[in-house]
Amino acid sequence: MSKVFDVNKIRQDFPILDRTINGNNLAYLDNASSSQKPRDVIQCLVDYYENYNSNVHRGVHTLSMEATDLYESARGKVSNFLGATDPNTVVWTRGATEAINLVAFSWGFKNIGAGDAIVVSQMEHHSNLVTWQLVATRQKAELRVVPLTENQTLDMESLADSIDEKVKLVSICHASNSVGSINPVKEIARKAHEVGAKILIDGAQSVPHMPVNVIDLDCDFLAFSGHKMLAPMGIGVLYAKQEILESMEPFMRGGDMVLEVWNDKATWNSIPNKFEAGTPNVADAIGLGAAIDYLTEIGMDNIRAHEIELTDYALQKFNQFEELDVYGPTDTSIRGGILPFHSEYVHPHDIGTILDQEGIAIRTGHHCTMPLMRSLGISATARASFYIYNTFDEIDRLVDAIEHTLRYFSTGKK
Ligand SMILES: Cc1ncc(COP(=O)(O)O)c(C=O)c1O
């Protein structure tokens, strides 16, 4: 492992990891849901509210100008982090969900019509599925859902068959929150562009965990959430190519997104402000900037390498549980740090509750991927998910706790 990557040192930056839960040290393995926050990010929020708090963009006083500088500099950090060439291609949203909805309402309703098609996959989070159901239904377009292979990777042959001249948009996750599969989004972008379609990448599970470069991927839209990458809740990003953003109508109307207003009409501000109506989430945007500083200092390659090591280790350990079905590819070069499992003998909620008694936080349920669960013939899984501060020791604790749980429920062998 890289010298700069010292997990014990990293853990000291996260105050919450000192907590005990039910008398045990917290093992936080619910990172796909939301990550914990380092002291730098927490302190950045305190600093903002103690020293800079003010509304942005419209003040001539010092605080407002300082707040505006910090806020716009955070936008620049996001832009650099994504390899974008212009900070104005970064639009603040509340999160990935709002970013996808922004594209649906501002771009989708204008550019997708009767007889057109939208391509998604069977592994999409509901936010990247129900949004396109709405567009398809209202516009009388077809929604094509690409199935998965036996080990829950994207069926690339079906994908190729689904992308034809009718397709206006391919909207696909970079990495699945539910089964961990990483999709070859660069190749998918190329296929979409060959037929003149646009591609939206749902980066909610990739941007926090691996290097993502929007120019290299040649994506038209990228959506992600700050809270899954050490930043506060309530801040997220839509990146889009400049010419596409310029061509889009605003999503919401209100202050700051207008240039000039008359009683009966208005003209729109330039990008990205055109899409940022009302007082924005200044503090949390600056907090996302601090989170990006923190991640960048560790290095996204190092973070990805650490998560691969943890996932390889966990997958190997889970081999001992014949009673469990573990989903997702075993090849960790195409898998994020996500470990979903299911036993026909113990309900996932029971597993989650017993693990909590031992201080281990995992998520149980359908993970906002009900159609995916249905395709697997189950209604829920238990899911452990890893991040920069997780350790091999925590995986050992997870494995021991599952072993106790299975023994407690006296499961038979398959
Ligand atoms: C793949 C994926 N897409 C979209 C979302 C939605 O993110 P948010 O709820 O932060 O808007 C999530 C959240 O779990 C996700 O995992």
PDB file of N, CA and C in Angstrom, residues 164-197:
ATOM      1  N   ASP A 164     -29.767   2.247 -30.566  1.00  0.00           N
ATOM      2  CA  ASP A 164     -29.924   2.463 -32.012  1.00  0.00           C
ATOM      3  C   ASP A 164     -30.286   3.920 -32.274  1.00  0.00           C
ATOM      4  N   GLU A 165     -30.640   4.219 -33.511  1.00  0.00           N
ATOM      5  CA  GLU A 165     -30.868   5.619 -33.917  1.00  0.00           C
ATOM      6  C   GLU A 165     -32.016   6.291 -33.158  1.00  0.00           C
ATOM      7  N   LYS A 166     -32.907   5.475 -32.560  1.00  0.00           N
ATOM      8  CA  LYS A 166     -34.042   6.070 -31.825  1.00  0.00           C
ATOM      9  C   LYS A 166     -33.612   6.640 -30.478  1.00  0.00           C
ATOM     10  N   VAL A 167     -32.471   6.185 -30.008  1.00  0.00           N
ATOM     11  CA  VAL A 167     -32.058   6.543 -28.643  1.00  0.00           C
ATOM     12  C   VAL A 167     -31.554   7.985 -28.583  1.00  0.00           C
ATOM     13  N   LYS A 168     -32.112   8.737 -27.618  1.00  0.00           N
ATOM     14  CA  LYS A 168     -31.683  10.133 -27.416  1.00  0.00           C
ATOM     15  C   LYS A 168     -30.810  10.265 -26.170  1.00  0.00           C
ATOM     16  N   LEU A 169     -30.974   9.312 -25.246  1.00  0.00           N
ATOM     17  CA  LEU A 169     -30.201   9.394 -24.001  1.00  0.00           C
ATOM     18  C   LEU A 169     -29.907   8.000 -23.464  1.00  0.00           C
ATOM     19  N   VAL A 170     -28.641   7.810 -23.047  1.00  0.00           N
ATOM     20  CA  VAL A 170     -28.283   6.627 -22.260  1.00  0.00           C
ATOM     21  C   VAL A 170     -27.973   7.163 -20.871  1.00  0.00           C
ATOM     22  N   SER A 171     -28.710   6.699 -19.862  1.00  0.00           N
ATOM     23  CA  SER A 171     -28.505   7.195 -18.500  1.00  0.00           C
ATOM     24  C   SER A 171     -28.152   6.012 -17.619  1.00  0.00           C
ATOM     25  N   ILE A 172     -26.920   5.988 -17.155  1.00  0.00           N
ATOM     26  CA  ILE A 172     -26.422   4.753 -16.551  1.00  0.00           C
ATOM     27  C   ILE A 172     -25.501   5.053 -15.375  1.00  0.00           C
ATOM     28  N   CYS A 173     -25.537   4.163 -14.366  1.00  0.00           N
ATOM     29  CA  CYS A 173     -24.641   4.399 -13.225  1.00  0.00           C
ATOM     30  C   CYS A 173     -23.223   3.962 -13.597  1.00  0.00           C
ATOM     31  N   HIS A 174     -22.253   4.687 -13.056  1.00  0.00           N
ATOM     32  CA  HIS A 174     -20.853   4.309 -13.251  1.00  0.00           C
ATOM     33  C   HIS A 174     -20.560   3.075 -12.402  1.00  0.00           C
ATOM     34  N   ALA A 175     -21.052   3.111 -11.163  1.00  0.00           N
ATOM     35  CA  ALA A 175     -20.903   1.946 -10.267  1.00  0.00           C
ATOM     36  C   ALA A 175     -22.224   1.733  -9.553  1.00  0.00           C
ATOM     37  N   SER A 176     -22.579   0.469  -9.389  1.00  0.00           N
ATOM     38  CA  SER A 176     -23.865   0.146  -8.774  1.00  0.00           C
ATOM     39  C   SER A 176     -23.789   0.231  -7.255  1.00  0.00           C
ATOM     40  N   ASN A 177     -24.790   0.878  -6.648  1.00  0.00           N
ATOM     41  CA  ASN A 177     -24.836   0.953  -5.185  1.00  0.00           C
ATOM     42  C   ASN A 177     -25.308  -0.356  -4.580  1.00  0.00           C
ATOM     43  N   SER A 178     -25.878  -1.211  -5.404  1.00  0.00           N
ATOM     44  CA  SER A 178     -26.552  -2.385  -4.880  1.00  0.00           C
ATOM     45  C   SER A 178     -25.741  -3.666  -5.055  1.00  0.00           C
ATOM     46  N   VAL A 179     -25.054  -3.790  -6.203  1.00  0.00           N
ATOM     47  CA  VAL A 179     -24.251  -5.006  -6.437  1.00  0.00           C
ATOM     48  C   VAL A 179     -22.774  -4.679  -6.698  1.00  0.00           C
ATOM     49  N   GLY A 180     -22.449  -3.409  -6.763  1.00  0.00           N
ATOM     50  CA  GLY A 180     -21.039  -3.000  -6.834  1.00  0.00           C
ATOM     51  C   GLY A 180     -20.416  -2.958  -8.219  1.00  0.00           C
ATOM     52  N   SER A 181     -21.088  -3.514  -9.217  1.00  0.00           N
ATOM     53  CA  SER A 181     -20.487  -3.577 -10.556  1.00  0.00           C
ATOM     54  C   SER A 181     -20.102  -2.192 -11.077  1.00  0.00           C
ATOM     55  N   ILE A 182     -18.910  -2.135 -11.697  1.00  0.00           N
ATOM     56  CA  ILE A 182     -18.470  -0.881 -12.328  1.00  0.00           C
ATOM     57  C   ILE A 182     -18.691  -1.018 -13.834  1.00  0.00           C
ATOM     58  N   ASN A 183     -19.403  -0.078 -14.407  1.00  0.00           N
ATOM     59  CA  ASN A 183     -19.735  -0.161 -15.833  1.00  0.00           C
ATOM     60  C   ASN A 183     -18.688   0.543 -16.696  1.00  0.00           C
ATOM     61  N   PRO A 184     -18.412  -0.011 -17.886  1.00  0.00           N
ATOM     62  CA  PRO A 184     -17.425   0.626 -18.787  1.00  0.00           C
ATOM     63  C   PRO A 184     -18.023   1.863 -19.447  1.00  0.00           C
ATOM     64  N   VAL A 185     -18.138   2.923 -18.667  1.00  0.00           N
ATOM     65  CA  VAL A 185     -18.911   4.085 -19.133  1.00  0.00           C
ATOM     66  C   VAL A 185     -18.256   4.822 -20.305  1.00  0.00           C
ATOM     67  N   LYS A 186     -16.932   4.708 -20.410  1.00  0.00           N
ATOM     68  CA  LYS A 186     -16.269   5.382 -21.538  1.00  0.00           C
ATOM     69  C   LYS A 186     -16.714   4.727 -22.858  1.00  0.00           C
ATOM     70  N   GLU A 187     -16.723   3.399 -22.828  1.00  0.00           N
ATOM     71  CA  GLU A 187     -17.168   2.645 -24.017  1.00  0.00           C
ATOM     72  C   GLU A 187     -18.653   2.909 -24.297  1.00  0.00           C
ATOM     73  N   ILE A 188     -19.431   2.992 -23.237  1.00  0.00           N
ATOM     74  CA  ILE A 188     -20.874   3.226 -23.403  1.00  0.00           C
ATOM     75  C   ILE A 188     -21.103   4.635 -23.977  1.00  0.00           C
ATOM     76  N   ALA A 189     -20.301   5.594 -23.515  1.00  0.00           N
ATOM     77  CA  ALA A 189     -20.420   6.972 -24.040  1.00  0.00           C
ATOM     78  C   ALA A 189     -20.142   6.963 -25.546  1.00  0.00           C
ATOM     79  N   ARG A 190     -19.122   6.200 -25.948  1.00  0.00           N
ATOM     80  CA  ARG A 190     -18.766   6.138 -27.367  1.00  0.00           C
ATOM     81  C   ARG A 190     -19.927   5.559 -28.179  1.00  0.00           C
ATOM     82  N   LYS A 191     -20.512   4.486 -27.651  1.00  0.00           N
ATOM     83  CA  LYS A 191     -21.644   3.857 -28.351  1.00  0.00           C
ATOM     84  C   LYS A 191     -22.827   4.830 -28.450  1.00  0.00           C
ATOM     85  N   ALA A 192     -23.097   5.561 -27.366  1.00  0.00           N
ATOM     86  CA  ALA A 192     -24.216   6.517 -27.368  1.00  0.00           C
ATOM     87  C   ALA A 192     -23.955   7.600 -28.420  1.00  0.00           C
ATOM     88  N   HIS A 193     -22.720   8.095 -28.446  1.00  0.00           N
ATOM     89  CA  HIS A 193     -22.400   9.194 -29.372  1.00  0.00           C
ATOM     90  C   HIS A 193     -22.451   8.743 -30.831  1.00  0.00           C
ATOM     91  N   GLU A 194     -22.142   7.471 -31.067  1.00  0.00           N
ATOM     92  CA  GLU A 194     -22.180   6.948 -32.452  1.00  0.00           C
ATOM     93  C   GLU A 194     -23.556   7.102 -33.084  1.00  0.00           C
ATOM     94  N   VAL A 195     -24.623   7.029 -32.224  1.00  0.00           N
ATOM     95  CA  VAL A 195     -25.982   7.181 -32.780  1.00  0.00           C
ATOM     96  C   VAL A 195     -26.544   8.570 -32.502  1.00  0.00           C
ATOM     97  N   GLY A 196     -25.681   9.470 -32.030  1.00  0.00           N
ATOM     98  CA  GLY A 196     -26.128  10.853 -31.785  1.00  0.00           C
ATOM     99  C   GLY A 196     -26.847  11.040 -30.460  1.00  0.00           C
ATOM    100  N   ALA A 197     -26.758  10.029 -29.582  1.00  0.00           N
ATOM    101  CA  ALA A 197     -27.418  10.157 -28.269  1.00  0.00           C
ATOM    102  C   ALA A 197     -26.475  10.809 -27.268  1.00  0.00           C
TER     103      ALA A 197
END
